[in-house]
Amino acid sequence: MPFEIKAIGAVNSAEPMHLLNIPRRDLQSDDVQFDILYCGICHSDLHQVKNDFGFSNYPMVPGHEIVGRVTAVGEDVTRFNVGDLAGVGCIVDSCGGCPACQRDLQQFCENGTTLSFNTPDKHLGGMTFGGFSQTYVCKESYTLQMPESLDLAAAAPLLCAGITVYSPLKHWHVGPGKKVGILGIGGLGHVAIRIAKAMGAEVVVLTSSDTKVEDAKRLGADAAVLTKDPEQMAAYAGKLDLVLDTVSAQHDINTYLNLLAIDGSVVLVGLPAEPLEVGAFNVVHGRRSFSGSNIGGIAETQEMLDFCAEHGITADIEMVNANEVNEAFERLEKGDVKYRFVVDMTTLK
Ligand code: NAP
Ligand code: ZN
């Protein structure tokens, strides 16, 4: 029998989120159940609650950077014991058999990836409910092992922000000798600086915020460019091998294509709701490309967590209580966070 837990969620795109009761499935033989300790707040949670993409379903419980301690395991579970740390990111299920799943690219499952919230729930019907809640139940094969050596709350954002930037940085062969621009220094961007540096690249911050120019060195970047200053931008024309674009709102992509060296790419991971225009001359010149990337598969997420543990990489977080989630969303919308909100879920009573 499903059991009921407390959660924080939205009943529509306009009203503040509030306390809800939601069901979780009863433990299946291949499931891990854990008490949620912390859950990060990603800009995608904000996009979804506000229905920016037009496919939100309500009631909605967001949250997809979910960590906690295991309280029960099904009889077929082999990698987790009660008391272990556990993490769940964006993906909680996929078909396992399609060409994408067979390449460990569950994020592109041809039969529809089940996400940790706002996608059809195969067990209970309705939509999945995310991590702004007390408990999660997830198949073992989609549950991540959180490194004991990292601060758990500060490691939670790695489950979305971390994998979303690690996957393209790796795919586009970022490493020694490569110059990488990180565009937009929010939750994703600040983690990207650390991961790209740990991969051995030279890292240039591209930010619209003066205060983040000052912060860039502390975050580990080699240089910082204030994007609204044409002189600073001109100094990097044709210089970067890759620009990882994490901007959440409408912006002119052509400005950043012009920073690319021959064969360079602007890789979009940010999700502005409106289409972005690409000028022909900005890609034909220099054989440049404009591409995108979406989170990362489960095996790659575990690889990223282990990489971050090895290099001591976590997010800079501001912890909030469960009753401060609406205020945190308002501040995130204004860009007023350095650099990731994490909700202390033990305060959800
Ligand atoms: P965030 O913390 O709000 O950071 C976004 C950053 O973009 C801001 O800090 C700001 O950086 C810049 N920015 C925002 N509005 C801007 C504007 N109007 N013009 C120029 N720059 C602007 O968000 P996040 O959680 O890192 O997420 C970033 C985006 O990635 C969101 O759209 C999110 O939905 C998306 N996302 C995608 C995936 C994926 O798999 N593809 C996964 C997770 C998130 P500066 O102050 O430095 O300019
Ligand atoms: Zn996210």
CSV table of C-alpha atoms and ligand atoms in Angstrom, one decimal:
chain,number,residue,atom,x,y,z
A,1,MET,CA,0.0,0.0,0.0
A,2,PRO,CA,1.3,3.5,-0.8
A,3,PHE,CA,2.0,5.6,2.2
A,4,GLU,CA,1.5,9.3,2.8
A,5,ILE,CA,4.2,11.9,3.5
A,6,LYS,CA,4.4,15.7,3.8
A,7,ALA,CA,5.7,17.8,0.9
A,8,ILE,CA,5.9,21.4,-0.3
A,9,GLY,CA,4.3,22.0,-3.7
A,10,ALA,CA,2.5,24.3,-6.0
A,11,VAL,CA,-1.2,23.9,-6.9
A,12,ASN,CA,-0.9,26.4,-9.8
A,13,SER,CA,1.7,28.7,-11.4
A,14,ALA,CA,0.6,31.8,-9.5
A,15,GLU,CA,0.1,31.0,-5.8
A,16,PRO,CA,2.9,30.4,-3.3
A,17,MET,CA,3.8,26.8,-2.7
A,18,HIS,CA,2.5,25.2,0.5
A,19,LEU,CA,2.3,22.1,2.6
A,20,LEU,CA,0.7,19.1,0.8
A,21,ASN,CA,0.2,15.4,1.6
A,22,ILE,CA,1.5,13.2,-1.2
A,23,PRO,CA,1.7,9.4,-1.7
A,24,ARG,CA,4.9,7.4,-2.0
A,25,ARG,CA,4.8,3.8,-3.4
A,26,ASP,CA,5.4,0.9,-1.0
A,27,LEU,CA,8.9,-0.5,-1.3
A,28,GLN,CA,9.3,-2.8,-4.3
A,29,SER,CA,12.0,-5.6,-4.3
A,30,ASP,CA,14.4,-3.4,-6.3
A,31,ASP,CA,13.7,-0.1,-4.4
A,32,VAL,CA,15.7,2.0,-2.0
A,33,GLN,CA,13.7,4.2,0.4
A,34,PHE,CA,15.4,7.1,2.2
A,35,ASP,CA,14.6,10.0,4.5
A,36,ILE,CA,15.4,13.2,2.7
A,37,LEU,CA,17.9,15.4,4.5
A,38,TYR,CA,18.6,18.1,1.9
A,39,CYS,CA,17.3,19.1,-1.5
A,40,GLY,CA,18.8,21.8,-3.8
A,41,ILE,CA,16.7,24.4,-5.6
A,42,CYS,CA,17.5,24.5,-9.3
A,43,HIS,CA,16.3,27.1,-11.8
A,44,SER,CA,14.5,24.3,-13.5
A,45,ASP,CA,12.3,23.9,-10.4
A,46,LEU,CA,11.4,27.6,-10.8
A,47,HIS,CA,10.8,27.3,-14.6
A,48,GLN,CA,8.5,24.3,-13.9
A,49,VAL,CA,6.5,25.8,-11.0
A,50,LYS,CA,5.9,29.0,-13.1
A,51,ASN,CA,5.0,26.8,-16.1
A,52,ASP,CA,7.6,28.7,-18.3
A,53,PHE,CA,7.6,25.7,-20.7
A,54,GLY,CA,3.8,25.2,-20.8
A,55,PHE,CA,3.9,21.5,-19.7
A,56,SER,CA,3.6,21.8,-16.0
A,57,ASN,CA,1.1,19.6,-14.1
A,58,TYR,CA,-0.4,20.5,-10.7
A,59,PRO,CA,-0.2,19.8,-7.9
A,60,MET,CA,3.6,19.8,-8.4
A,61,VAL,CA,6.3,19.0,-5.9
A,62,PRO,CA,9.6,20.1,-7.3
A,63,GLY,CA,13.1,19.2,-6.2
A,64,HIS,CA,15.6,17.0,-8.0
A,65,GLU,CA,18.8,17.4,-6.1
A,66,ILE,CA,17.8,15.0,-3.4
A,67,VAL,CA,20.0,13.4,-0.7
A,68,GLY,CA,19.3,11.5,2.5
A,69,ARG,CA,19.9,8.3,4.5
A,70,VAL,CA,18.5,5.0,3.6
A,71,THR,CA,15.7,3.7,5.8
A,72,ALA,CA,14.7,0.5,3.9
A,73,VAL,CA,15.8,-1.6,1.0
A,74,GLY,CA,13.9,-4.2,-1.1
A,75,GLU,CA,15.0,-7.8,-1.0
A,76,ASP,CA,16.9,-7.6,-4.3
A,77,VAL,CA,18.9,-4.5,-3.4
A,78,THR,CA,22.6,-5.2,-3.2
A,79,ARG,CA,24.5,-1.8,-3.2
A,80,PHE,CA,22.6,0.0,-0.4
A,81,ASN,CA,22.1,-0.8,3.3
A,82,VAL,CA,19.9,0.9,5.9
A,83,GLY,CA,21.9,3.9,7.2
A,84,ASP,CA,23.8,4.5,3.9
A,85,LEU,CA,23.8,7.9,2.2
A,86,ALA,CA,21.7,8.0,-1.0
A,87,GLY,CA,21.1,10.5,-3.7
A,88,VAL,CA,18.5,11.0,-6.5
A,89,GLY,CA,18.9,13.5,-9.3
A,90,CYS,CA,16.7,14.2,-12.3
A,91,ILE,CA,16.2,10.6,-13.6
A,92,VAL,CA,14.3,7.9,-11.7
A,93,ASP,CA,13.4,5.5,-14.4
A,94,SER,CA,13.7,4.8,-18.2
A,95,CYS,CA,12.9,1.8,-20.4
A,96,GLY,CA,16.4,0.3,-20.3
A,97,GLY,CA,16.1,-1.3,-23.7
A,98,CYS,CA,16.2,1.5,-26.3
A,99,PRO,CA,19.4,2.5,-28.1
A,100,ALA,CA,19.8,5.6,-25.8
A,101,CYS,CA,19.4,3.6,-22.6
A,102,GLN,CA,21.8,0.9,-23.9
A,103,ARG,CA,24.4,3.7,-24.3
A,104,ASP,CA,23.7,4.8,-20.7
A,105,LEU,CA,22.0,7.9,-22.0
A,106,GLN,CA,18.8,7.5,-20.0
A,107,GLN,CA,18.1,11.2,-20.3
A,108,PHE,CA,17.3,10.6,-24.0
A,109,CYS,CA,15.2,7.4,-23.5
A,110,GLU,CA,13.1,6.9,-26.6
A,111,ASN,CA,10.2,5.6,-24.5
A,112,GLY,CA,10.2,8.6,-22.1
A,113,THR,CA,12.6,9.2,-19.2
A,114,THR,CA,10.8,9.2,-15.9
A,115,LEU,CA,12.0,12.3,-14.0
A,116,SER,CA,12.0,12.8,-10.3
A,117,PHE,CA,9.0,15.2,-10.6
A,118,ASN,CA,6.3,16.2,-13.1
A,119,THR,CA,6.5,13.2,-15.4
A,120,PRO,CA,4.0,10.2,-15.4
A,121,ASP,CA,4.5,7.9,-12.4
A,122,LYS,CA,4.5,4.3,-13.6
A,123,HIS,CA,3.6,2.9,-10.2
A,124,LEU,CA,1.0,5.3,-8.7
A,125,GLY,CA,-0.4,6.9,-11.8
A,126,GLY,CA,-0.5,10.7,-11.9
A,127,MET,CA,2.8,12.6,-11.9
A,128,THR,CA,6.0,12.0,-10.0
A,129,PHE,CA,6.6,14.1,-6.9
A,130,GLY,CA,10.1,15.5,-6.2
A,131,GLY,CA,12.4,16.1,-3.3
A,132,PHE,CA,10.7,18.9,-1.4
A,133,SER,CA,9.3,16.2,0.7
A,134,GLN,CA,10.2,13.9,3.6
A,135,THR,CA,10.9,10.6,1.9
A,136,TYR,CA,11.9,9.3,-1.6
A,137,VAL,CA,11.5,5.8,-3.0
A,138,CYS,CA,13.6,5.0,-6.1
A,139,LYS,CA,14.8,2.0,-8.0
A,140,GLU,CA,18.3,1.0,-6.8
A,141,SER,CA,19.7,1.3,-10.3
A,142,TYR,CA,18.7,5.0,-10.5
A,143,THR,CA,19.9,5.8,-6.9
A,144,LEU,CA,23.3,7.4,-6.5
A,145,GLN,CA,26.0,6.7,-3.9
A,146,MET,CA,26.8,10.0,-2.3
A,147,PRO,CA,30.5,10.3,-1.3
A,148,GLU,CA,30.9,10.3,2.5
A,149,SER,CA,33.9,12.7,2.2
A,150,LEU,CA,31.8,15.6,0.9
A,151,ASP,CA,29.6,17.9,2.9
A,152,LEU,CA,26.2,16.3,2.1
A,153,ALA,CA,24.2,19.5,1.9
A,154,ALA,CA,26.8,21.2,-0.4
A,155,ALA,CA,27.0,18.0,-2.5
A,156,ALA,CA,23.3,17.8,-3.2
A,157,PRO,CA,23.5,20.3,-6.1
A,158,LEU,CA,25.9,18.1,-7.9
A,159,LEU,CA,22.9,15.8,-8.7
A,160,CYS,CA,21.6,18.2,-11.2
A,161,ALA,CA,23.9,21.2,-11.5
A,162,GLY,CA,27.0,19.0,-11.3
A,163,ILE,CA,26.1,16.4,-13.9
A,164,THR,CA,24.5,19.0,-16.3
A,165,VAL,CA,27.9,20.7,-16.6
A,166,TYR,CA,30.2,17.7,-16.2
A,167,SER,CA,28.6,15.8,-19.1
A,168,PRO,CA,29.2,18.4,-21.8
A,169,LEU,CA,32.6,19.4,-20.5
A,170,LYS,CA,33.6,15.8,-20.8
A,171,HIS,CA,31.8,15.2,-24.1
A,172,TRP,CA,33.6,18.3,-25.7
A,173,HIS,CA,37.0,17.1,-24.4
A,174,VAL,CA,37.7,19.9,-22.0
A,175,GLY,CA,41.1,19.4,-20.4
A,176,PRO,CA,44.7,20.8,-20.5
A,177,GLY,CA,45.3,23.2,-23.3
A,178,LYS,CA,41.7,24.1,-23.7
A,179,LYS,CA,40.2,27.5,-23.0
A,180,VAL,CA,36.6,27.3,-21.7
A,181,GLY,CA,34.2,30.1,-21.1
A,182,ILE,CA,31.5,29.6,-18.5
A,183,LEU,CA,28.6,31.9,-19.3
A,184,GLY,CA,26.2,32.7,-16.4
A,185,ILE,CA,27.5,32.2,-12.9
A,186,GLY,CA,24.5,30.8,-11.0
A,187,GLY,CA,24.0,27.3,-9.6
A,188,LEU,CA,25.3,25.5,-12.7
A,189,GLY,CA,27.9,28.0,-13.7
A,190,HIS,CA,29.8,28.2,-10.4
A,191,VAL,CA,30.1,24.4,-10.2
A,192,ALA,CA,31.2,24.4,-13.9
A,193,ILE,CA,34.1,26.6,-13.1
A,194,ARG,CA,35.3,24.1,-10.5
A,195,ILE,CA,34.8,21.1,-12.6
A,196,ALA,CA,36.4,22.6,-15.7
A,197,LYS,CA,39.4,23.7,-13.6
A,198,ALA,CA,39.7,20.2,-12.1
A,199,MET,CA,39.7,18.8,-15.7
A,200,GLY,CA,42.7,21.0,-16.3
A,201,ALA,CA,41.3,23.7,-18.6
A,202,GLU,CA,41.9,27.4,-18.5
A,203,VAL,CA,38.6,28.9,-17.3
A,204,VAL,CA,37.1,32.3,-18.2
A,205,VAL,CA,34.0,33.5,-16.5
A,206,LEU,CA,31.5,35.3,-18.6
A,207,THR,CA,29.1,37.2,-16.4
A,208,SER,CA,26.6,40.0,-16.5
A,209,SER,CA,27.1,40.7,-12.8
A,210,ASP,CA,29.9,43.0,-11.5
A,211,THR,CA,30.0,41.2,-8.1
A,212,LYS,CA,30.7,37.9,-9.8
A,213,VAL,CA,33.7,39.3,-11.7
A,214,GLU,CA,35.1,40.0,-8.2
A,215,ASP,CA,34.2,36.5,-7.1
A,216,ALA,CA,35.6,34.6,-10.1
A,217,LYS,CA,39.1,34.1,-8.8
A,218,ARG,CA,37.8,32.8,-5.4
A,219,LEU,CA,35.6,30.3,-7.4
A,220,GLY,CA,38.7,29.2,-9.2
A,221,ALA,CA,38.5,30.9,-12.6
A,222,ASP,CA,41.6,32.2,-14.4
A,223,ALA,CA,39.9,35.3,-15.7
A,224,ALA,CA,36.5,37.0,-15.8
A,225,VAL,CA,34.8,39.1,-18.4
A,226,LEU,CA,31.9,41.4,-17.7
A,227,THR,CA,29.7,40.6,-20.7
A,228,LYS,CA,28.1,44.1,-20.9
A,229,ASP,CA,31.5,45.7,-21.5
A,230,PRO,CA,32.3,45.5,-25.2
A,231,GLU,CA,36.0,46.1,-24.7
A,232,GLN,CA,36.4,43.2,-22.3
A,233,MET,CA,34.4,41.0,-24.7
A,234,ALA,CA,36.5,42.1,-27.7
A,235,ALA,CA,39.6,40.9,-26.0
A,236,TYR,CA,38.3,37.3,-26.1
A,237,ALA,CA,37.1,37.3,-29.7
A,238,GLY,CA,38.1,34.1,-31.4
A,239,LYS,CA,39.9,32.8,-28.3
A,240,LEU,CA,37.7,30.2,-26.6
A,241,ASP,CA,37.4,26.5,-27.5
A,242,LEU,CA,34.1,26.1,-25.8
A,243,VAL,CA,31.5,28.3,-24.2
A,244,LEU,CA,29.2,26.5,-21.7
A,245,ASP,CA,26.0,28.6,-21.7
A,246,THR,CA,24.0,28.3,-18.5
A,247,VAL,CA,21.9,31.4,-18.9
A,248,SER,CA,18.2,30.9,-17.9
A,249,ALA,CA,16.7,33.8,-19.8
A,250,GLN,CA,16.6,35.2,-23.4
A,251,HIS,CA,20.1,36.4,-24.5
A,252,ASP,CA,22.0,37.0,-27.7
A,253,ILE,CA,23.9,33.8,-28.6
A,254,ASN,CA,25.8,35.5,-31.5
A,255,THR,CA,27.8,37.5,-29.1
A,256,TYR,CA,29.2,34.3,-27.6
A,257,LEU,CA,29.6,32.5,-30.9
A,258,ASN,CA,32.1,35.3,-31.8
A,259,LEU,CA,34.3,34.4,-28.8
A,260,LEU,CA,34.9,30.9,-30.3
A,261,ALA,CA,38.2,29.8,-32.0
A,262,ILE,CA,38.0,27.7,-35.1
A,263,ASP,CA,35.8,24.6,-34.6
A,264,GLY,CA,34.7,25.9,-31.2
A,265,SER,CA,31.2,25.3,-29.8
A,266,VAL,CA,28.7,27.2,-27.7
A,267,VAL,CA,26.9,24.5,-25.7
A,268,LEU,CA,23.6,25.5,-24.3
A,269,VAL,CA,22.4,23.9,-21.1
A,270,GLY,CA,20.3,26.9,-19.9
A,271,LEU,CA,16.6,26.7,-20.8
A,272,PRO,CA,15.3,30.1,-22.0
A,273,ALA,CA,11.7,29.5,-22.9
A,274,GLU,CA,11.9,31.4,-26.2
A,275,PRO,CA,13.9,30.4,-29.3
A,276,LEU,CA,17.4,31.8,-29.7
A,277,GLU,CA,18.4,33.3,-33.0
A,278,VAL,CA,21.7,32.2,-34.6
A,279,GLY,CA,23.2,34.4,-37.4
A,280,ALA,CA,24.5,32.4,-40.3
A,281,PHE,CA,27.9,34.2,-40.4
A,282,ASN,CA,28.5,33.5,-36.7
A,283,VAL,CA,28.6,29.8,-37.4
A,284,VAL,CA,30.0,29.5,-40.9
A,285,HIS,CA,32.9,31.7,-40.0
A,286,GLY,CA,35.4,29.5,-38.1
A,287,ARG,CA,33.3,26.4,-38.6
A,288,ARG,CA,31.7,27.0,-35.2
A,289,SER,CA,28.8,25.2,-33.8
A,290,PHE,CA,25.9,25.9,-31.5
A,291,SER,CA,24.7,22.8,-29.6
A,292,GLY,CA,23.1,21.7,-26.4
A,293,SER,CA,23.2,19.1,-23.7
A,294,ASN,CA,20.7,17.7,-21.2
A,295,ILE,CA,21.7,16.5,-17.7
A,296,GLY,CA,23.6,13.2,-18.0
A,297,GLY,CA,23.1,9.4,-17.6
A,298,ILE,CA,23.1,7.5,-14.3
A,299,ALA,CA,26.6,5.9,-14.7
A,300,GLU,CA,28.0,9.3,-15.7
A,301,THR,CA,26.3,10.9,-12.7
A,302,GLN,CA,28.0,8.4,-10.4
A,303,GLU,CA,31.3,9.1,-12.2
A,304,MET,CA,30.8,12.9,-11.7
A,305,LEU,CA,30.1,12.4,-8.0
A,306,ASP,CA,33.3,10.3,-7.6
A,307,PHE,CA,35.3,12.9,-9.6
A,308,CYS,CA,33.9,15.7,-7.4
A,309,ALA,CA,34.9,13.7,-4.3
A,310,GLU,CA,38.4,13.2,-5.6
A,311,HIS,CA,38.8,16.9,-6.3
A,312,GLY,CA,36.8,18.1,-3.2
A,313,ILE,CA,34.2,19.9,-5.4
A,314,THR,CA,30.9,21.0,-3.9
A,315,ALA,CA,28.5,23.9,-4.4
A,316,ASP,CA,28.5,27.2,-2.4
A,317,ILE,CA,25.2,27.0,-0.7
A,318,GLU,CA,22.8,29.0,1.3
A,319,MET,CA,20.7,26.8,3.5
A,320,VAL,CA,17.0,27.6,4.0
A,321,ASN,CA,14.2,26.0,6.0
A,322,ALA,CA,11.2,24.4,4.4
A,323,ASN,CA,9.0,27.3,5.3
A,324,GLU,CA,11.4,29.7,3.4
A,325,VAL,CA,11.1,28.0,0.0
A,326,ASN,CA,8.8,30.6,-1.6
A,327,GLU,CA,11.2,33.4,-0.5
A,328,ALA,CA,14.1,31.4,-1.9
A,329,PHE,CA,12.3,31.0,-5.3
A,330,GLU,CA,11.7,34.8,-5.4
A,331,ARG,CA,15.3,35.5,-4.7
A,332,LEU,CA,16.5,32.9,-7.3
A,333,GLU,CA,14.3,34.7,-9.9
A,334,LYS,CA,16.0,37.9,-9.1
A,335,GLY,CA,19.5,36.3,-9.3
A,336,ASP,CA,20.0,36.9,-5.6
A,337,VAL,CA,21.8,33.7,-4.5
A,338,LYS,CA,25.4,32.8,-4.1
A,339,TYR,CA,25.2,30.3,-5.5
A,340,ARG,CA,22.7,27.6,-4.7
A,341,PHE,CA,19.8,27.4,-2.3
A,342,VAL,CA,19.5,24.1,-0.5
A,343,VAL,CA,16.5,23.2,1.6
A,344,ASP,CA,17.0,21.6,5.0
A,345,MET,CA,14.2,19.0,4.6
A,346,THR,CA,14.4,18.0,8.3
A,347,THR,CA,12.6,21.3,9.0
A,348,LEU,CA,9.5,20.0,7.1
A,349,LYS,CA,7.1,19.1,9.8
B,1,NAP,P1,20.6,30.3,-11.9
B,1,NAP,O1,21.3,29.9,-10.6
B,1,NAP,O2,19.5,31.2,-11.8
B,1,NAP,O3,21.8,30.9,-12.8
B,1,NAP,C1,21.5,31.4,-14.1
B,1,NAP,C2,22.5,32.5,-14.4
B,1,NAP,O4,22.2,33.0,-15.7
B,1,NAP,C3,22.4,33.7,-13.4
B,1,NAP,O5,23.1,33.6,-12.3
B,1,NAP,C4,23.0,34.8,-14.3
B,1,NAP,O6,24.4,34.7,-14.3
B,1,NAP,C5,22.6,34.4,-15.7
B,1,NAP,N1,21.4,35.2,-16.1
B,1,NAP,C6,20.1,35.1,-15.6
B,1,NAP,N2,19.3,35.9,-16.3
B,1,NAP,C7,20.0,36.5,-17.2
B,1,NAP,C8,19.7,37.4,-18.2
B,1,NAP,N3,18.5,37.9,-18.4
B,1,NAP,N4,20.7,37.8,-19.0
B,1,NAP,C9,22.0,37.4,-18.9
B,1,NAP,N5,22.3,36.5,-17.9
B,1,NAP,C10,21.3,36.0,-17.1
B,1,NAP,O7,20.1,29.0,-12.6
B,1,NAP,P2,20.7,27.5,-12.7
B,1,NAP,O8,20.0,26.7,-11.7
B,1,NAP,O9,22.2,27.6,-12.7
B,1,NAP,O10,20.1,27.0,-14.1
B,1,NAP,C11,20.5,27.7,-15.3
B,1,NAP,C12,19.6,27.3,-16.5
B,1,NAP,O11,20.0,25.9,-16.8
B,1,NAP,C13,18.1,27.3,-16.2
B,1,NAP,O12,17.5,27.7,-17.4
B,1,NAP,C14,17.8,25.9,-15.9
B,1,NAP,O13,16.5,25.5,-16.1
B,1,NAP,C15,18.8,25.2,-16.8
B,1,NAP,N6,19.1,23.8,-16.5
B,1,NAP,C16,19.2,23.0,-17.6
B,1,NAP,C17,19.6,21.7,-17.4
B,1,NAP,C18,19.9,20.8,-18.6
B,1,NAP,O14,20.0,19.6,-18.4
B,1,NAP,N7,20.0,21.3,-19.8
B,1,NAP,C19,19.8,21.2,-16.1
B,1,NAP,C20,19.6,22.0,-15.0
B,1,NAP,C21,19.3,23.4,-15.3
B,1,NAP,P3,25.4,36.1,-14.3
B,1,NAP,O15,24.9,36.9,-13.1
B,1,NAP,O16,26.7,35.5,-14.1
B,1,NAP,O17,25.2,36.8,-15.6
B,2,ZN,ZN,18.1,21.0,-12.2
